[in-house]
mmCIF file of N, CA and C in Angstrom:
data_model
loop_
_atom_site.group_PDB
_atom_site.id
_atom_site.type_symbol
_atom_site.label_atom_id
_atom_site.label_comp_id
_atom_site.label_asym_id
_atom_site.label_seq_id
_atom_site.Cartn_x
_atom_site.Cartn_y
_atom_site.Cartn_z
ATOM 1 N N MET A 30 43.060 0.015 -6.464
ATOM 2 C CA MET A 30 41.621 0.020 -6.622
ATOM 3 C C MET A 30 41.070 -1.405 -6.564
ATOM 4 N N VAL A 31 41.720 -2.329 -7.255
ATOM 5 C CA VAL A 31 41.238 -3.711 -7.267
ATOM 6 C C VAL A 31 41.350 -4.325 -5.879
ATOM 7 N N ALA A 32 42.429 -4.007 -5.171
ATOM 8 C CA ALA A 32 42.614 -4.558 -3.826
ATOM 9 C C ALA A 32 41.518 -4.054 -2.892
ATOM 10 N N LEU A 33 41.120 -2.802 -3.007
ATOM 11 C CA LEU A 33 40.041 -2.276 -2.164
ATOM 12 C C LEU A 33 38.714 -2.953 -2.483
ATOM 13 N N ALA A 34 38.482 -3.238 -3.753
ATOM 14 C CA ALA A 34 37.244 -3.910 -4.139
ATOM 15 C C ALA A 34 37.215 -5.331 -3.605
ATOM 16 N N VAL A 35 38.331 -6.030 -3.658
ATOM 17 C CA VAL A 35 38.392 -7.407 -3.158
ATOM 18 C C VAL A 35 38.186 -7.428 -1.656
ATOM 19 N N ILE A 36 38.814 -6.507 -0.941
ATOM 20 C CA ILE A 36 38.650 -6.455 0.511
ATOM 21 C C ILE A 36 37.213 -6.089 0.865
ATOM 22 N N GLY A 37 36.623 -5.151 0.150
ATOM 23 C CA GLY A 37 35.244 -4.742 0.423
ATOM 24 C C GLY A 37 34.254 -5.852 0.156
ATOM 25 N N LEU A 38 34.443 -6.597 -0.916
ATOM 26 C CA LEU A 38 33.518 -7.696 -1.238
ATOM 27 C C LEU A 38 33.780 -8.923 -0.380
ATOM 28 N N GLY A 39 35.016 -9.114 0.029
ATOM 29 C CA GLY A 39 35.363 -10.300 0.799
ATOM 30 C C GLY A 39 34.866 -10.258 2.230
ATOM 31 N N ASN A 40 34.609 -9.088 2.781
ATOM 32 C CA ASN A 40 34.187 -8.972 4.173
ATOM 33 C C ASN A 40 32.680 -8.833 4.318
ATOM 34 N N GLY A 41 31.927 -9.183 3.321
ATOM 35 C CA GLY A 41 30.480 -9.003 3.370
ATOM 36 C C GLY A 41 29.766 -9.942 4.327
ATOM 37 N N ASN A 42 30.275 -11.152 4.554
ATOM 38 C CA ASN A 42 29.575 -12.140 5.379
ATOM 39 C C ASN A 42 30.309 -12.427 6.690
ATOM 40 N N VAL A 43 31.024 -11.461 7.218
ATOM 41 C CA VAL A 43 31.752 -11.661 8.472
ATOM 42 C C VAL A 43 30.763 -11.637 9.614
ATOM 43 N N SER A 44 30.844 -12.637 10.497
ATOM 44 C CA SER A 44 29.975 -12.661 11.672
ATOM 45 C C SER A 44 30.811 -12.354 12.902
ATOM 46 N N VAL A 45 30.259 -11.532 13.774
ATOM 47 C CA VAL A 45 30.945 -11.137 14.985
ATOM 48 C C VAL A 45 30.269 -11.846 16.146
ATOM 49 N N GLY A 46 31.046 -12.419 17.031
ATOM 50 C CA GLY A 46 30.470 -13.075 18.202
ATOM 51 C C GLY A 46 30.452 -14.582 18.023
ATOM 52 N N GLY A 47 29.390 -15.210 18.483
ATOM 53 C CA GLY A 47 29.295 -16.666 18.505
ATOM 54 C C GLY A 47 28.970 -17.301 17.163
ATOM 55 N N GLY A 48 29.161 -16.600 16.080
ATOM 56 C CA GLY A 48 28.909 -17.194 14.778
ATOM 57 C C GLY A 48 27.435 -17.245 14.422
ATOM 58 N N GLN A 49 26.616 -16.514 15.134
ATOM 59 C CA GLN A 49 25.178 -16.535 14.866
ATOM 60 C C GLN A 49 24.783 -15.563 13.775
ATOM 61 N N GLY A 50 25.686 -14.683 13.376
ATOM 62 C CA GLY A 50 25.372 -13.724 12.341
ATOM 63 C C GLY A 50 24.584 -12.550 12.891
ATOM 64 N N THR A 51 24.125 -11.719 12.015
ATOM 65 C CA THR A 51 23.370 -10.541 12.417
ATOM 66 C C THR A 51 21.946 -10.937 12.783
ATOM 67 N N PRO A 52 21.452 -10.531 13.955
ATOM 68 C CA PRO A 52 20.073 -10.878 14.300
ATOM 69 C C PRO A 52 19.093 -10.184 13.356
ATOM 70 N N ARG A 53 18.081 -10.892 12.950
ATOM 71 C CA ARG A 53 17.083 -10.358 12.035
ATOM 72 C C ARG A 53 15.784 -10.113 12.787
ATOM 73 N N PRO A 54 15.064 -9.043 12.445
ATOM 74 C CA PRO A 54 13.771 -8.799 13.096
ATOM 75 C C PRO A 54 12.748 -9.854 12.686
ATOM 76 N N GLN A 55 11.905 -10.219 13.598
ATOM 77 C CA GLN A 55 10.868 -11.206 13.332
ATOM 78 C C GLN A 55 9.593 -10.508 12.880
ATOM 79 N N SER A 56 8.905 -11.078 11.932
ATOM 80 C CA SER A 56 7.658 -10.500 11.434
ATOM 81 C C SER A 56 6.546 -10.724 12.448
ATOM 82 N N THR A 57 5.760 -9.681 12.690
ATOM 83 C CA THR A 57 4.631 -9.788 13.619
ATOM 84 C C THR A 57 3.297 -9.657 12.894
ATOM 85 N N VAL A 58 3.324 -9.697 11.568
ATOM 86 C CA VAL A 58 2.111 -9.519 10.774
ATOM 87 C C VAL A 58 1.347 -10.833 10.710
ATOM 88 N N LYS A 59 0.029 -10.742 10.888
ATOM 89 C CA LYS A 59 -0.836 -11.922 10.765
ATOM 90 C C LYS A 59 -1.773 -11.688 9.586
ATOM 91 N N TYR A 60 -1.706 -12.563 8.619
ATOM 92 C CA TYR A 60 -2.545 -12.445 7.422
ATOM 93 C C TYR A 60 -3.728 -13.374 7.531
ATOM 94 N N PRO A 61 -4.880 -13.093 6.986
ATOM 95 C CA PRO A 61 -5.247 -11.858 6.310
ATOM 96 C C PRO A 61 -5.481 -10.746 7.315
ATOM 97 N N ILE A 62 -5.197 -9.521 6.898
ATOM 98 C CA ILE A 62 -5.380 -8.360 7.759
ATOM 99 C C ILE A 62 -6.857 -7.996 7.775
ATOM 100 N N ARG A 63 -7.415 -7.887 8.953
ATOM 101 C CA ARG A 63 -8.836 -7.550 9.098
ATOM 102 C C ARG A 63 -8.965 -6.302 9.958
ATOM 103 N N PHE A 64 -9.936 -5.469 9.610
ATOM 104 C CA PHE A 64 -10.229 -4.264 10.369
ATOM 105 C C PHE A 64 -11.628 -4.430 10.937
ATOM 106 N N ASP A 65 -11.705 -4.960 12.159
ATOM 107 C CA ASP A 65 -12.997 -5.275 12.762
ATOM 108 C C ASP A 65 -13.747 -4.036 13.243
ATOM 109 N N ASP A 66 -13.045 -2.961 13.568
ATOM 110 C CA ASP A 66 -13.710 -1.787 14.108
ATOM 111 C C ASP A 66 -14.107 -0.762 13.033
ATOM 112 N N VAL A 67 -13.986 -1.126 11.760
ATOM 113 C CA VAL A 67 -14.355 -0.232 10.668
ATOM 114 C C VAL A 67 -15.838 -0.430 10.359
ATOM 115 N N PRO A 68 -16.605 0.667 10.207
ATOM 116 C CA PRO A 68 -18.025 0.510 9.888
ATOM 117 C C PRO A 68 -18.219 -0.176 8.533
ATOM 118 N N ALA A 69 -19.339 -0.852 8.403
ATOM 119 C CA ALA A 69 -19.637 -1.573 7.168
ATOM 120 C C ALA A 69 -19.778 -0.599 6.001
ATOM 121 N N MET A 70 -19.411 -1.064 4.834
ATOM 122 C CA MET A 70 -19.515 -0.206 3.654
ATOM 123 C C MET A 70 -20.976 0.009 3.281
ATOM 124 N N ARG A 71 -21.275 1.231 2.887
ATOM 125 C CA ARG A 71 -22.625 1.549 2.451
ATOM 126 C C ARG A 71 -22.740 1.326 0.952
ATOM 127 N N VAL A 72 -23.950 1.017 0.523
ATOM 128 C CA VAL A 72 -24.196 0.865 -0.901
ATOM 129 C C VAL A 72 -24.152 2.252 -1.522
ATOM 130 N N LYS A 73 -23.383 2.374 -2.595
ATOM 131 C CA LYS A 73 -23.235 3.686 -3.215
ATOM 132 C C LYS A 73 -24.505 4.078 -3.947
ATOM 133 N N LYS A 74 -24.840 5.349 -3.833
ATOM 134 C CA LYS A 74 -25.986 5.888 -4.544
ATOM 135 C C LYS A 74 -25.577 6.199 -5.975
ATOM 136 N N LEU A 75 -26.560 6.400 -6.811
ATOM 137 C CA LEU A 75 -26.272 6.798 -8.181
ATOM 138 C C LEU A 75 -25.659 8.186 -8.180
ATOM 139 N N PRO A 76 -24.833 8.484 -9.147
ATOM 140 C CA PRO A 76 -24.204 9.799 -9.173
ATOM 141 C C PRO A 76 -25.233 10.912 -9.318
ATOM 142 N N GLN A 77 -24.997 11.998 -8.649
ATOM 143 C CA GLN A 77 -25.875 13.155 -8.714
ATOM 144 C C GLN A 77 -25.245 14.205 -9.617
ATOM 145 N N PRO A 78 -26.063 14.954 -10.340
ATOM 146 C CA PRO A 78 -25.492 16.000 -11.185
ATOM 147 C C PRO A 78 -24.818 17.069 -10.334
ATOM 148 N N THR A 79 -23.794 17.666 -10.888
ATOM 149 C CA THR A 79 -23.077 18.687 -10.146
ATOM 150 C C THR A 79 -23.610 20.088 -10.417
ATOM 151 N N VAL A 80 -24.563 20.214 -11.342
ATOM 152 C CA VAL A 80 -25.182 21.510 -11.625
ATOM 153 C C VAL A 80 -26.682 21.389 -11.418
ATOM 154 N N SER A 81 -27.323 22.506 -11.098
ATOM 155 C CA SER A 81 -28.758 22.459 -10.839
ATOM 156 C C SER A 81 -29.591 22.881 -12.048
ATOM 157 N N TYR A 82 -28.942 23.272 -13.130
ATOM 158 C CA TYR A 82 -29.682 23.673 -14.324
ATOM 159 C C TYR A 82 -29.533 22.604 -15.393
ATOM 160 N N PRO A 83 -30.494 22.473 -16.295
ATOM 161 C CA PRO A 83 -30.395 21.433 -17.325
ATOM 162 C C PRO A 83 -29.332 21.782 -18.374
ATOM 163 N N ILE A 84 -28.656 20.776 -18.841
ATOM 164 C CA ILE A 84 -27.680 20.954 -19.908
ATOM 165 C C ILE A 84 -28.296 20.363 -21.172
ATOM 166 N N ARG A 85 -28.458 21.170 -22.176
ATOM 167 C CA ARG A 85 -29.074 20.708 -23.417
ATOM 168 C C ARG A 85 -27.974 20.301 -24.393
ATOM 169 N N TRP A 86 -28.110 19.114 -24.902
ATOM 170 C CA TRP A 86 -27.152 18.579 -25.865
ATOM 171 C C TRP A 86 -27.729 18.693 -27.255
ATOM 172 N N GLU A 87 -26.877 19.051 -28.193
ATOM 173 C CA GLU A 87 -27.336 19.155 -29.581
ATOM 174 C C GLU A 87 -27.529 17.757 -30.135
ATOM 175 N N ARG A 88 -28.574 17.613 -30.924
ATOM 176 C CA ARG A 88 -28.834 16.310 -31.527
ATOM 177 C C ARG A 88 -28.674 16.374 -33.003
#
C-alpha cells in the first residue's frame, strides 16, 4: 500500500515531450465585462397592491 502511494505521488509532475509540461488554456476574458446591447435600466415604480379591495388594520 505504501509503495503504491509513493509511486502515485511521485509521478505527479512528469512531463512528456520537450519538457514543456501540460499546455494550459489561455484566458480570453476581458474585464470589466460590459453588455452594450442591453437596454438601459428603467426607474422602478412604487410597489402596487396585489389586491383590489381595502385591507383594514385593527388599531
